[in-house]
GROMACS .gro file of C-alpha atoms in nm:
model
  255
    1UNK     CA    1   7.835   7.635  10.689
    2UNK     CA    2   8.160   7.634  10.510
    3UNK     CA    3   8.484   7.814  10.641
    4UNK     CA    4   8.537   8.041  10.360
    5UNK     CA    5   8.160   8.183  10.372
    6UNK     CA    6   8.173   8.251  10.732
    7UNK     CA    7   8.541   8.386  10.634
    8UNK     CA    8   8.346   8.621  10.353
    9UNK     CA    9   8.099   8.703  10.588
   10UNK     CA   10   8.334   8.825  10.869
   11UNK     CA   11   8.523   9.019  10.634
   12UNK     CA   12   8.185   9.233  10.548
   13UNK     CA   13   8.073   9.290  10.893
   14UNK     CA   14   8.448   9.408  10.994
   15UNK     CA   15   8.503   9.591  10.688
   16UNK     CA   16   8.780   9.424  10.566
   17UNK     CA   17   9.005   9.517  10.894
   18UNK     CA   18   9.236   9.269  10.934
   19UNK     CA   19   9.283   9.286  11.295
   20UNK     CA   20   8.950   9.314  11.356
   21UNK     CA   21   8.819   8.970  11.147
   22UNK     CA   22   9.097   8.786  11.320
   23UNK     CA   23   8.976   8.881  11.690
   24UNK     CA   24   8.653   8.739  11.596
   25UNK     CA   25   8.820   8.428  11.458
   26UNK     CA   26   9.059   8.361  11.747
   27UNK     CA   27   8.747   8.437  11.971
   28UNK     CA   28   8.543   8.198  11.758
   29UNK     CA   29   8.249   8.441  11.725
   30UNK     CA   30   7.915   8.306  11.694
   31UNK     CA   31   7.716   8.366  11.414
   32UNK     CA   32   7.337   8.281  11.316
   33UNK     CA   33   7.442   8.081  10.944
   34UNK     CA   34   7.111   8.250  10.821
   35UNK     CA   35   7.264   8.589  10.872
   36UNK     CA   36   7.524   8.446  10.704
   37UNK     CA   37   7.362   8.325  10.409
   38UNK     CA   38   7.182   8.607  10.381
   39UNK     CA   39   7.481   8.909  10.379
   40UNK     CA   40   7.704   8.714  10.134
   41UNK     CA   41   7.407   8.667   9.904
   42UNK     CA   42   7.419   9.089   9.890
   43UNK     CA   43   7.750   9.107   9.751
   44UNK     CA   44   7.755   9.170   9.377
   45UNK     CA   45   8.141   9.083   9.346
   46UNK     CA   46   8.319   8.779   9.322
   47UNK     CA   47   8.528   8.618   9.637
   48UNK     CA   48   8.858   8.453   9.679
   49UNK     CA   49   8.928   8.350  10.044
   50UNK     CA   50   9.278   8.231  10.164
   51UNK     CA   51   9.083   7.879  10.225
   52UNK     CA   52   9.047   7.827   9.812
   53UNK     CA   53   9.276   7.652   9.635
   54UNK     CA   54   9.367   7.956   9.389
   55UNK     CA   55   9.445   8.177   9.626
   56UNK     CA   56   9.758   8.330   9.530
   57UNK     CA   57  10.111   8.181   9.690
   58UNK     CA   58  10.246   8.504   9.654
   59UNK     CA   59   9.976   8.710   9.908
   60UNK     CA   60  10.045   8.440  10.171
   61UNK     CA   61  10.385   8.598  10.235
   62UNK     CA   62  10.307   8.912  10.296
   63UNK     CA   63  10.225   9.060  10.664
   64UNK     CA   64   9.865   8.986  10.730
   65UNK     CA   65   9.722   8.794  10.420
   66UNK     CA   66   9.398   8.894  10.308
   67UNK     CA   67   9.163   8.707  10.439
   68UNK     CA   68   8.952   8.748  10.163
   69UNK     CA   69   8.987   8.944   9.810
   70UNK     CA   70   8.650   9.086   9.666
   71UNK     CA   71   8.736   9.090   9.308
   72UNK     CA   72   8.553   9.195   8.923
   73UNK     CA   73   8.758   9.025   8.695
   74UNK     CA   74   8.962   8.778   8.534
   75UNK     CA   75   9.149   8.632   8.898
   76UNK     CA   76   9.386   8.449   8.671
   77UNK     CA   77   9.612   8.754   8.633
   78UNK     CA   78   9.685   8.722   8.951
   79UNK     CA   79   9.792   8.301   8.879
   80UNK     CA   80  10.193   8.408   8.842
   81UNK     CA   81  10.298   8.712   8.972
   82UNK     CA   82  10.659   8.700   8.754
   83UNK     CA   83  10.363   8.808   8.482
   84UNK     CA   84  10.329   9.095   8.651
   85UNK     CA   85  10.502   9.436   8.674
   86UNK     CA   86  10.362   9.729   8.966
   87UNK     CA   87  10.397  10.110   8.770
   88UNK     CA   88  10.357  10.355   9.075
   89UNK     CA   89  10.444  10.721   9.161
   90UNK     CA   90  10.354  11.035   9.286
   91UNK     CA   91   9.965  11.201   9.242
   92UNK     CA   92  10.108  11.513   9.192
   93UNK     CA   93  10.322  11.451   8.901
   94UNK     CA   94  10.540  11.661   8.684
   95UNK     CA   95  10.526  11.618   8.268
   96UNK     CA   96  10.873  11.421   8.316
   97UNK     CA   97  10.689  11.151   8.522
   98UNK     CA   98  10.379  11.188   8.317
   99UNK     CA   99  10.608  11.104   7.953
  100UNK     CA  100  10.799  10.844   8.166
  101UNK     CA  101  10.547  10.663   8.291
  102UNK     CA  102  10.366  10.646   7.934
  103UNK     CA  103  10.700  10.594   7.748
  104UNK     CA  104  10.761  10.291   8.016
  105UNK     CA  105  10.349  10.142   7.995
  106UNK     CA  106  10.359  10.103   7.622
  107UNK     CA  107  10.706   9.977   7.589
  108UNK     CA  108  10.605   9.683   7.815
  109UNK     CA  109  10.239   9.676   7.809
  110UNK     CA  110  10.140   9.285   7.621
  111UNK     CA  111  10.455   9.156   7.741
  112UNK     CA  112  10.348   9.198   8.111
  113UNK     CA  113  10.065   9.277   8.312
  114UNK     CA  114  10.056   9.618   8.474
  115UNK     CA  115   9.959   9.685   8.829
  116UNK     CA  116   9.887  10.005   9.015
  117UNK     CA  117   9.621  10.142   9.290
  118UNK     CA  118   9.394  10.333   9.083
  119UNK     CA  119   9.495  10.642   9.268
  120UNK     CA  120   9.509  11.011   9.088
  121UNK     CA  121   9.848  11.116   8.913
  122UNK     CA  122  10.081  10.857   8.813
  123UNK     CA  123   9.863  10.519   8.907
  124UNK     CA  124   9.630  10.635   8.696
  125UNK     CA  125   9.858  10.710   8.354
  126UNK     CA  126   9.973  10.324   8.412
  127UNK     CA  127   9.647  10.189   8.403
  128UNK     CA  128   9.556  10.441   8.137
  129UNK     CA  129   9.857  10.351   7.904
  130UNK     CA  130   9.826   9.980   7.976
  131UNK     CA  131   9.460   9.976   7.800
  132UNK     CA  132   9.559  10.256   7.518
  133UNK     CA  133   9.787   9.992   7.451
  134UNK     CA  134   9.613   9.659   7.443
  135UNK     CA  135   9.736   9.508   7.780
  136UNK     CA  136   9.618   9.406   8.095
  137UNK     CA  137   9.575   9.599   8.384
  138UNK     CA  138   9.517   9.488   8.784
  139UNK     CA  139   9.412   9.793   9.006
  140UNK     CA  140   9.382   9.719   9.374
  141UNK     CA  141   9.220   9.961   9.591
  142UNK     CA  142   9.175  10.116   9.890
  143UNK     CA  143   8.869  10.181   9.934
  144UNK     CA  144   8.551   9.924   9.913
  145UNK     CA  145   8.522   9.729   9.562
  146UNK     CA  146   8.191   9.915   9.464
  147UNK     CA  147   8.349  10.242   9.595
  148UNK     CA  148   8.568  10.442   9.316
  149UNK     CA  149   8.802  10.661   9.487
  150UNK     CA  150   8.913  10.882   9.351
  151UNK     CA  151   8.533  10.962   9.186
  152UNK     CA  152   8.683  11.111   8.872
  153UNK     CA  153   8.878  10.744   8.780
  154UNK     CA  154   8.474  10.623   8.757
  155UNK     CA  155   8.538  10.544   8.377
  156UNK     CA  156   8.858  10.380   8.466
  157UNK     CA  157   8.758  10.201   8.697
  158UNK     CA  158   8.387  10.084   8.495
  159UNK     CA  159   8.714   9.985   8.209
  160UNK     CA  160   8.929   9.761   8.433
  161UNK     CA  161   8.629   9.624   8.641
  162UNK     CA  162   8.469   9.519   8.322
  163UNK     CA  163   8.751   9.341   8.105
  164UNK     CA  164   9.074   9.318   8.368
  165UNK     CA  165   9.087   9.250   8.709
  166UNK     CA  166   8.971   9.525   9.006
  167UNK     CA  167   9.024   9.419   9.369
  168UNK     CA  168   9.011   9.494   9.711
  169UNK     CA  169   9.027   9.357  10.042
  170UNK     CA  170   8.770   9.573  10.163
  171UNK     CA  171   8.354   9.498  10.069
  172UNK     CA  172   8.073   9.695   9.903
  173UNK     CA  173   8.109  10.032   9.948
  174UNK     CA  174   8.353  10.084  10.255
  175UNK     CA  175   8.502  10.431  10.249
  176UNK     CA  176   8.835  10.455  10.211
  177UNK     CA  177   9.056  10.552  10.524
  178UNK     CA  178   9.390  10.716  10.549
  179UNK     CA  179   9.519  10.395  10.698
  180UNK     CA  180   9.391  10.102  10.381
  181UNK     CA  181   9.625  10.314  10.170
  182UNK     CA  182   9.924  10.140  10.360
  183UNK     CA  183   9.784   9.805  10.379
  184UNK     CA  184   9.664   9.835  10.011
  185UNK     CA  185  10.049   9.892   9.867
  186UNK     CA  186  10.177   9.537  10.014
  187UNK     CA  187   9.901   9.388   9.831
  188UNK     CA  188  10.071   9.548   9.485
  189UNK     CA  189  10.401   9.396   9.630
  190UNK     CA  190  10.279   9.057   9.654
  191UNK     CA  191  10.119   9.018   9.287
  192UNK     CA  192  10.454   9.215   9.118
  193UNK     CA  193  10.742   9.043   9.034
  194UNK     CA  194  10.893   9.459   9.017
  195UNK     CA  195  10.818   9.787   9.102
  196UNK     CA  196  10.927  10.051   8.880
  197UNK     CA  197  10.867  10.369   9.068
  198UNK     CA  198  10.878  10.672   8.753
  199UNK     CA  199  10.824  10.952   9.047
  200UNK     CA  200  10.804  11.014   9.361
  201UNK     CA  201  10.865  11.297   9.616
  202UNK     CA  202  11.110  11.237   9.937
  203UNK     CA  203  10.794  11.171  10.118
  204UNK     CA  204  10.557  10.928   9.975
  205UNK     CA  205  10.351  10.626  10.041
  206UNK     CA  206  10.546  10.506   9.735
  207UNK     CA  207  10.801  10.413   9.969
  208UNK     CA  208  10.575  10.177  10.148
  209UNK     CA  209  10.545   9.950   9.865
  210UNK     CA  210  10.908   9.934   9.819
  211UNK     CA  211  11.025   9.833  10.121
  212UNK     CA  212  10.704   9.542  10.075
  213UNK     CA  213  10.930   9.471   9.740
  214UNK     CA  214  11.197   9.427   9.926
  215UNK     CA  215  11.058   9.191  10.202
  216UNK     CA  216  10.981   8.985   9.924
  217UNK     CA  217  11.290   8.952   9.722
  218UNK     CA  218  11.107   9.141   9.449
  219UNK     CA  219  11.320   9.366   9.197
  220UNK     CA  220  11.310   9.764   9.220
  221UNK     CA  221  11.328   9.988   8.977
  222UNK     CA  222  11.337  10.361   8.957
  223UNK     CA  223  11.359  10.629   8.648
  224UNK     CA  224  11.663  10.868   8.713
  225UNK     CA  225  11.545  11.251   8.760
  226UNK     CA  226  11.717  11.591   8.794
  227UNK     CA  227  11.977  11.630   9.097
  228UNK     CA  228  11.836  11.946   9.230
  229UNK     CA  229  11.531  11.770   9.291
  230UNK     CA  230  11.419  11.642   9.570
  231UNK     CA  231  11.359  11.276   9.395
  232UNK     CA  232  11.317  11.006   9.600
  233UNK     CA  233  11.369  10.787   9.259
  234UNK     CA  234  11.742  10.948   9.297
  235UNK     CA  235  11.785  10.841   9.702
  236UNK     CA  236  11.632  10.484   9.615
  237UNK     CA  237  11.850  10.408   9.332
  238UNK     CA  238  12.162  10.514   9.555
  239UNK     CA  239  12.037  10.306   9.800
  240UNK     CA  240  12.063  10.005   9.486
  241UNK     CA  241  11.782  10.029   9.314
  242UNK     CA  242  11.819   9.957   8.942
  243UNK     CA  243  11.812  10.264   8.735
  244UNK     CA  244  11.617  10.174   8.413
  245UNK     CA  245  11.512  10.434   8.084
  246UNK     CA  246  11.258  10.241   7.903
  247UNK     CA  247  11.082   9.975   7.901
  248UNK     CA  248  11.355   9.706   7.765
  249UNK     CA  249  11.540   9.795   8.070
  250UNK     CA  250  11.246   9.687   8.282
  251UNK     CA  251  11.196   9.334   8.124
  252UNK     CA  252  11.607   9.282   8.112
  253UNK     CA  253  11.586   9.347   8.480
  254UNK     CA  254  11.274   9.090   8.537
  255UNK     CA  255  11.405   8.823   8.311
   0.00000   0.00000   0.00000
């Protein structure tokens, strides 16, 4: 039995909880290798395990590396991630974000690859705008790869799954919890070379991902909003984030 199948088979009978699938490695759990053989045969993804060559560099820096990523896909966008630029924000947007965010997509959209989460509001008008305009799209999720969540991104995610790259470090149809959200935005920091965050409220899991960014060394980049309101675009860029305006600011500010 080879490592990375008992490593893909671990990761489905702990659904995909980190913690968890390393207890059961430092414990050296025994399993029957038919069992084995027989669950991984189920999945109807594709696997990359941190044991394969082409496992990404970048996702072995961040806190807790995926033991395994169930993927649909072309994997290769995930080969360099200076290719690659995370578009994230708030799911209850205003029009501002909304034209931002599109304005942004399709002024950088073939010259990088756009990554997001999938997730209602602004994730979704990235991945959206990426394919109205001919690019290439990576959505990682929180939630099991045969499990759409939010259910009304289904076409979406049929679109990305079929001709980009969809992944998750959690199998089949796992539910998503509060807590993968969390665990789900480092995995955006480690294939982006920059965030550019077009909205997002002074509390939001948008944060998360930026302070991933910044473990990293990665750039961050927020679009300026009003000053009566409560923006946390506005508090990160005083902080030093780099205020860009279109999209030829982002790839100036990635080159």
């Amino acid at each position: 039995m080879k490592g990375r199948d008992l490593l893909i088979y671990l990761a489905i009978k702990y659904n995909g909880t980190w913690n968890d699938i390393y207890a059961a490695i430092s414990r050296r759990e025994i399993v029957n290798p038919q069992d084995v053989i027989e669950e991984n045969a189920q999945l109807t993804c594709q696997t990359l395990t941190i044991l394969d060559e082409n496992y990404p560099e970048s996702f072995k820096s961040v806190h807790h590396p995926p033991f395994v990523l169930f993927y649909y896909g072309d994997i290769n966008l995930l080969s360099d991630y200076k290719k690659n630029v995370a578009v994230i924000g708030s799911r209850e947007h205003s029009e501002y974000g909304k034209r931002m965010t599109e304005k942004i997509v399709k002024e950088i959209s073939g010259k990088v690859n756009i990554v997001s989460g999938l997730a209602r509001g602004i994730d979704a008008i990235s991945h959206q705008e990426c394919l109205a305009n001919n690019g290439h799209t990576i959505a990682i999720l929180g939630s099991g790869i045969d499990y759409c969540y939010p259910k009304n991104n289904q076409n979406l995610y049929e679109e990305i799954k079929k001709n980009h790259l969809l992944i998750s470090e959690y199998p089949k149809r796992c539910e998503p919890k509060k807590e993968n959200f969390p665990e789900r935005n480092r995995l955006i920091a480690a294939c982006s070379s920059a965030v550019v965050v077009t909205e997002a409220k002074a509390k939001s899991g948008t944060i998360i991902t930026v302070g991933h960014m910044l473990d990293l060394g990665r750039e961050v980049l927020c679009v300026p909003h009003r000053a009566d309101e409560a923006s946390q675009c506005n508090r990160l860029i005083a902080g030093g984030a780099t205020l860009v305006e279109n999209g030829e600011d982002v790839l100036f500010a990635i080159q």
